[in-house]
Each structure stands twice: as C-alpha cells, then as structure tokens.
Coordinates of C-alpha atoms in Angstrom, one line a residue:
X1 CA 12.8 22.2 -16.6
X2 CA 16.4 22.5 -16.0
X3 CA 16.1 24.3 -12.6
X4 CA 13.7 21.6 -11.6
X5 CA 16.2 19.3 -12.8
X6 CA 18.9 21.1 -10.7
X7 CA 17.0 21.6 -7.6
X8 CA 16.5 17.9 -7.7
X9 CA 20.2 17.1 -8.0
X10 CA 21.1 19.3 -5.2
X11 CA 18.6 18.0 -2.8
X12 CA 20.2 14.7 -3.5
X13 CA 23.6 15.6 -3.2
X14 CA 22.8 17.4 0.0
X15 CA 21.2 14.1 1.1
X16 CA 24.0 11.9 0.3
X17 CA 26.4 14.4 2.1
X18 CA 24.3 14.9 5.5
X19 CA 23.7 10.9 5.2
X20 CA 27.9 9.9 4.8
X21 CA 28.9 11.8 8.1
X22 CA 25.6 12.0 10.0
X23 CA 23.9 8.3 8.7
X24 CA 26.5 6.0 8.4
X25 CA 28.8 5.2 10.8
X26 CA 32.2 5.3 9.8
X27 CA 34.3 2.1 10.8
X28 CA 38.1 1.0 11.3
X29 CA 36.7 -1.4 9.0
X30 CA 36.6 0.9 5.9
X31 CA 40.2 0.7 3.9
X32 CA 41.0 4.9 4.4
X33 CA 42.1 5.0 0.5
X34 CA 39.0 3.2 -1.0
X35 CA 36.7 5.7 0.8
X36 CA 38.5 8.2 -0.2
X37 CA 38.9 7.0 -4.1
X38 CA 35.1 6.9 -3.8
X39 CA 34.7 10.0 -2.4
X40 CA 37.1 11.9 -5.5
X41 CA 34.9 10.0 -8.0
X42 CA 31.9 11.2 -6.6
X43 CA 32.8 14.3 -6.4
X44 CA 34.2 14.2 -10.4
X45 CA 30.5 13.0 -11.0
X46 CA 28.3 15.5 -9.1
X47 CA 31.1 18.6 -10.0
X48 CA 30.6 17.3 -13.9
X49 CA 27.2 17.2 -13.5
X50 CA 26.7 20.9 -12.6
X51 CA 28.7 22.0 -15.0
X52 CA 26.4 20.3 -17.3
X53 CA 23.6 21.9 -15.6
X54 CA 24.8 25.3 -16.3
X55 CA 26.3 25.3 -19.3
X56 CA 23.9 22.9 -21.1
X57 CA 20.8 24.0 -23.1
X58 CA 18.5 22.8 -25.9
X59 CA 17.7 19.2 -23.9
X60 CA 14.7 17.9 -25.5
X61 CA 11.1 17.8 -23.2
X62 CA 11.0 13.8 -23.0
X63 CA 15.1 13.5 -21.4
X64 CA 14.6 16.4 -19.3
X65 CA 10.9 14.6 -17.9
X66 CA 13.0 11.5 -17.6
X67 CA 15.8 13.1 -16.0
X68 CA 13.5 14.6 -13.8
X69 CA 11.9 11.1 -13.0
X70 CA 15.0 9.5 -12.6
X71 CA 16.6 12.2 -10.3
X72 CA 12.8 12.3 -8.0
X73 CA 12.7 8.4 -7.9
X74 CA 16.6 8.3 -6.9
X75 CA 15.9 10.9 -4.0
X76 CA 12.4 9.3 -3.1
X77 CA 14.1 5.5 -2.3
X78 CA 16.9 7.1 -0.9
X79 CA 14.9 9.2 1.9
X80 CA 12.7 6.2 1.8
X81 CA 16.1 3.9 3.0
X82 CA 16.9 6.4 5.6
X83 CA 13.3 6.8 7.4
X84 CA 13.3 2.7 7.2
X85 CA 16.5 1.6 8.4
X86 CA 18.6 2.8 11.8
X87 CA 22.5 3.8 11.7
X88 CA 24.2 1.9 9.1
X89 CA 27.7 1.3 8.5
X90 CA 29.7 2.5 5.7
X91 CA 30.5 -0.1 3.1
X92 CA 33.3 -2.5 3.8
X93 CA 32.5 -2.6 7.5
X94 CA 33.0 -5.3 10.0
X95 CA 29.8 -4.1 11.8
X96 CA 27.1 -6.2 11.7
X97 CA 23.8 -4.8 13.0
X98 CA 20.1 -6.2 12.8
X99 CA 18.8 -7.0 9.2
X100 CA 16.4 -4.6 7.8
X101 CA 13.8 -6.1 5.7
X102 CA 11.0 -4.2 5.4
X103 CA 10.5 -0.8 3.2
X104 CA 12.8 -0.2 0.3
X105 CA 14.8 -3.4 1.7
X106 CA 11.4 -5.4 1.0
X107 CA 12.2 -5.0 -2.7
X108 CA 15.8 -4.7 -2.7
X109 CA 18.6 -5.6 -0.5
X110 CA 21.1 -2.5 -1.1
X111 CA 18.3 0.8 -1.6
X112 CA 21.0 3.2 -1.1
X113 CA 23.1 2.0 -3.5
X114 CA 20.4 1.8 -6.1
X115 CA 19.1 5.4 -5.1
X116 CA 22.9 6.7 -6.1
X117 CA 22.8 4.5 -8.9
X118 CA 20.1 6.0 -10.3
X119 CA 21.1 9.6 -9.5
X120 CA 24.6 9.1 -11.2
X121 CA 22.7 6.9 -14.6
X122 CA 20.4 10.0 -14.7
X123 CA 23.3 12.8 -14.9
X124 CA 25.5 10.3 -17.4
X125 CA 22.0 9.9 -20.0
X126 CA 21.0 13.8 -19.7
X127 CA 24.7 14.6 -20.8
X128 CA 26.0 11.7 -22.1
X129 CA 29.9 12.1 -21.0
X130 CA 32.3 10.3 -21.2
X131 CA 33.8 11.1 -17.5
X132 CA 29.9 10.5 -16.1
X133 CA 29.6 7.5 -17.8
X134 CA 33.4 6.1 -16.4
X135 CA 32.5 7.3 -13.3
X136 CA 29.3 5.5 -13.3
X137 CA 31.1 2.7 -14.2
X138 CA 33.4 2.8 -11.6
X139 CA 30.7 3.6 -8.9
X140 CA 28.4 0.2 -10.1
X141 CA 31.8 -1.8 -9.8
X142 CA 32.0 0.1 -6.2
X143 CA 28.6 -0.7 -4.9
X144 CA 28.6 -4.0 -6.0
X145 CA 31.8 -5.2 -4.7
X146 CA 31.0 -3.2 -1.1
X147 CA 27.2 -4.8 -1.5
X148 CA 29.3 -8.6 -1.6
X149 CA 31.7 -7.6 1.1
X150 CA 29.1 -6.8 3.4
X151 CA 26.8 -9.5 2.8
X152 CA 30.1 -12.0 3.5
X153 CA 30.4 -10.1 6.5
X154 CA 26.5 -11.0 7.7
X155 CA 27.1 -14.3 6.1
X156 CA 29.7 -14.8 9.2
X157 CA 27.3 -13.9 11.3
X158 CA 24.8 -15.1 13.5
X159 CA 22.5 -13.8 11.0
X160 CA 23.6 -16.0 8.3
X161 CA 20.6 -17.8 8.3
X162 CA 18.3 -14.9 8.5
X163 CA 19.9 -13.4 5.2
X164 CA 20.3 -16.1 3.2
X165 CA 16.6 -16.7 3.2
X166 CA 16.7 -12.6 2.4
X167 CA 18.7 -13.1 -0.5
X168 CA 16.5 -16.0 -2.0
X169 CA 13.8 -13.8 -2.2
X170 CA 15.6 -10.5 -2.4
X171 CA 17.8 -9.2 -5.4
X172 CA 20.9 -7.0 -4.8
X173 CA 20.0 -4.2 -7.2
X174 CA 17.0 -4.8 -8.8
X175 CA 13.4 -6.7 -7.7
X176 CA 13.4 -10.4 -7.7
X177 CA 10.4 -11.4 -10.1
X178 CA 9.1 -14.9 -8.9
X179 CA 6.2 -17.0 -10.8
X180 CA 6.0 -14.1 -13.2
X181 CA 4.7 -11.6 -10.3
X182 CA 6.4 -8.9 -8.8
X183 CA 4.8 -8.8 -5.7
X184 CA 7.1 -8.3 -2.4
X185 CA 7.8 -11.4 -0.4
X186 CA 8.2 -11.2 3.6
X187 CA 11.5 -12.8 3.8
X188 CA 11.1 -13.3 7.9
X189 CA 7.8 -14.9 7.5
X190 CA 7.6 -15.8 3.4
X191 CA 4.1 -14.5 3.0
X192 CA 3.1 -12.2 0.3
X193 CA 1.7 -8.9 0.1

C-alpha cells in the first residue's frame, strides 16, 4: 500500500509542478520573496514526505486506506480545477479574469487550494511530524491570506457584483450547507441541482 501511496504523491507533486509554470500565469503582481518562501516550504513538505515514504514501515491498513483516499481525492479535485477553469493567475495577482463557477468552483471557491490542502493534511496524519504539520500550518495561513487577496482584487472589479453573490452561496474552503442540504447552488442563476 505504500507504493500506491507513493505513486499517488508523485503524480500530485508532478501535477502541482507542471500546473505552477505551465497553468498559472505568473504576474508582476506576485511579491518575488512570498513566492519564493512558498515555494521552500513546499518543497520542505513534499522532500519530508518522501523521506517518510521510504524510510517508514509498519503504517497500520486503515491510515494507509485513508492516506490513500486523501492523496486520490486531493489529485482528483485538483485535475478536476484544471479541466474546469482556463489560465489562472498565481496568487496575489492583480489579474482579474472571468469568474469560474461551475465544476469544483460549484462547491468551493478556491479548489486548488483545497486539493493541496488536502495533499499536505494527508502527508502530516500518515507521519505525523512536526516539520509537516508547521508546514501545513504555514501553507493554510498561505492559501487563505492569497484566497482574501484575490477575492479583494475581484471585489474591485467589475465583477464585484458577480462574486459577491458567489461568495453567499459559495465557501472559501469547504461546501456551504444551506437549509440543512448540501446540494450545489448556481450562483449565476441561484437554482439548485
């Protein structure tokens, strides 16, 4: 189970690295030295982790099926994102391009960051680290504050409108649960699925 666990984690760290300089468009916008922080602590999380990976043995059967999960559902939404929205900038840009709200961005507003989320979680449970678990940390604390600065950015925009109706029936990381349903509400035309 642990080569399915690493085979997973490499097809997602191959994914994140094809989607940073092929995906996302890299903007004067982005402060140089907080894309680079990012990019040392991701790199301390997905070095850590196959370490781990190799080093590690005795996992019991249900963390390594969750790991597994976790690591599958991560790369699923991620690839999921891509296929669903067009060129995006990276985070802290000035770039405002058209709103996507349908696929993952049906159910939340920042997939991408909640695909990485759940990739980095998934390594910091399996191994339980302290380093992962900073770095995870840090990286939540990073996604958050680049999910506010570019919603203030569209919020300047002629879109402003258009996403604040998106973010009263969208959450930022996780589903919004109205009238104790989960189901997906069209935030252009506020029907439900």
């Amino acid at each position: 189970m642990m080569i399915i666990l690493l085979v997973l984690f490499v097809a997602i760290v191959l994914s994140l690295i094809w989607a940073r300089f092929f995906f996302f468009k890299m903007n004067s916008g982005t402060p140089r030295l907080s894309a680079l922080l990012y990019d040392a602590v991701v790199a301390t999380q997905i070095i850590t982790t196959l370490i781990f990976m190799a080093t590690s043995s005795g996992k019991s059967l249900p963390l390594l099926a969750a790991g597994i999960f976790l690591y599958a559902v991560s790369f699923l939404f991620f690839w999921w994102a891509i296929f669903t929205a067009k060129k995006l900038d990276f985070a802290f840009s000035n770039q405002v391009g058209n709103i996507v709200t349908t696929g993952p961005f049906r159910i939340v507003r920042h997939p991408f960051y909640v695909s990485y989320i759940l990739a980095w979680f998934c390594s910091a449970l399996l191994f339980n680290s302290l380093i992962l678990w900073i770095t995870l940390l840090y990286l939540i604390a990073f996604y958050f504050l680049s999910a506010r600065k570019e919603e203030g950015v569209i919020l300047k925009s002629v879109y402003s409108n258009q996403y604040k109706k998106y973010i009263q029936n969208v959450g930022m990381f996780l589903p919004r649960i109205k009238n104790g349903s989960t189901k997906v509400q069209d935030s252009d035309t506020g029907k439900r699925d």
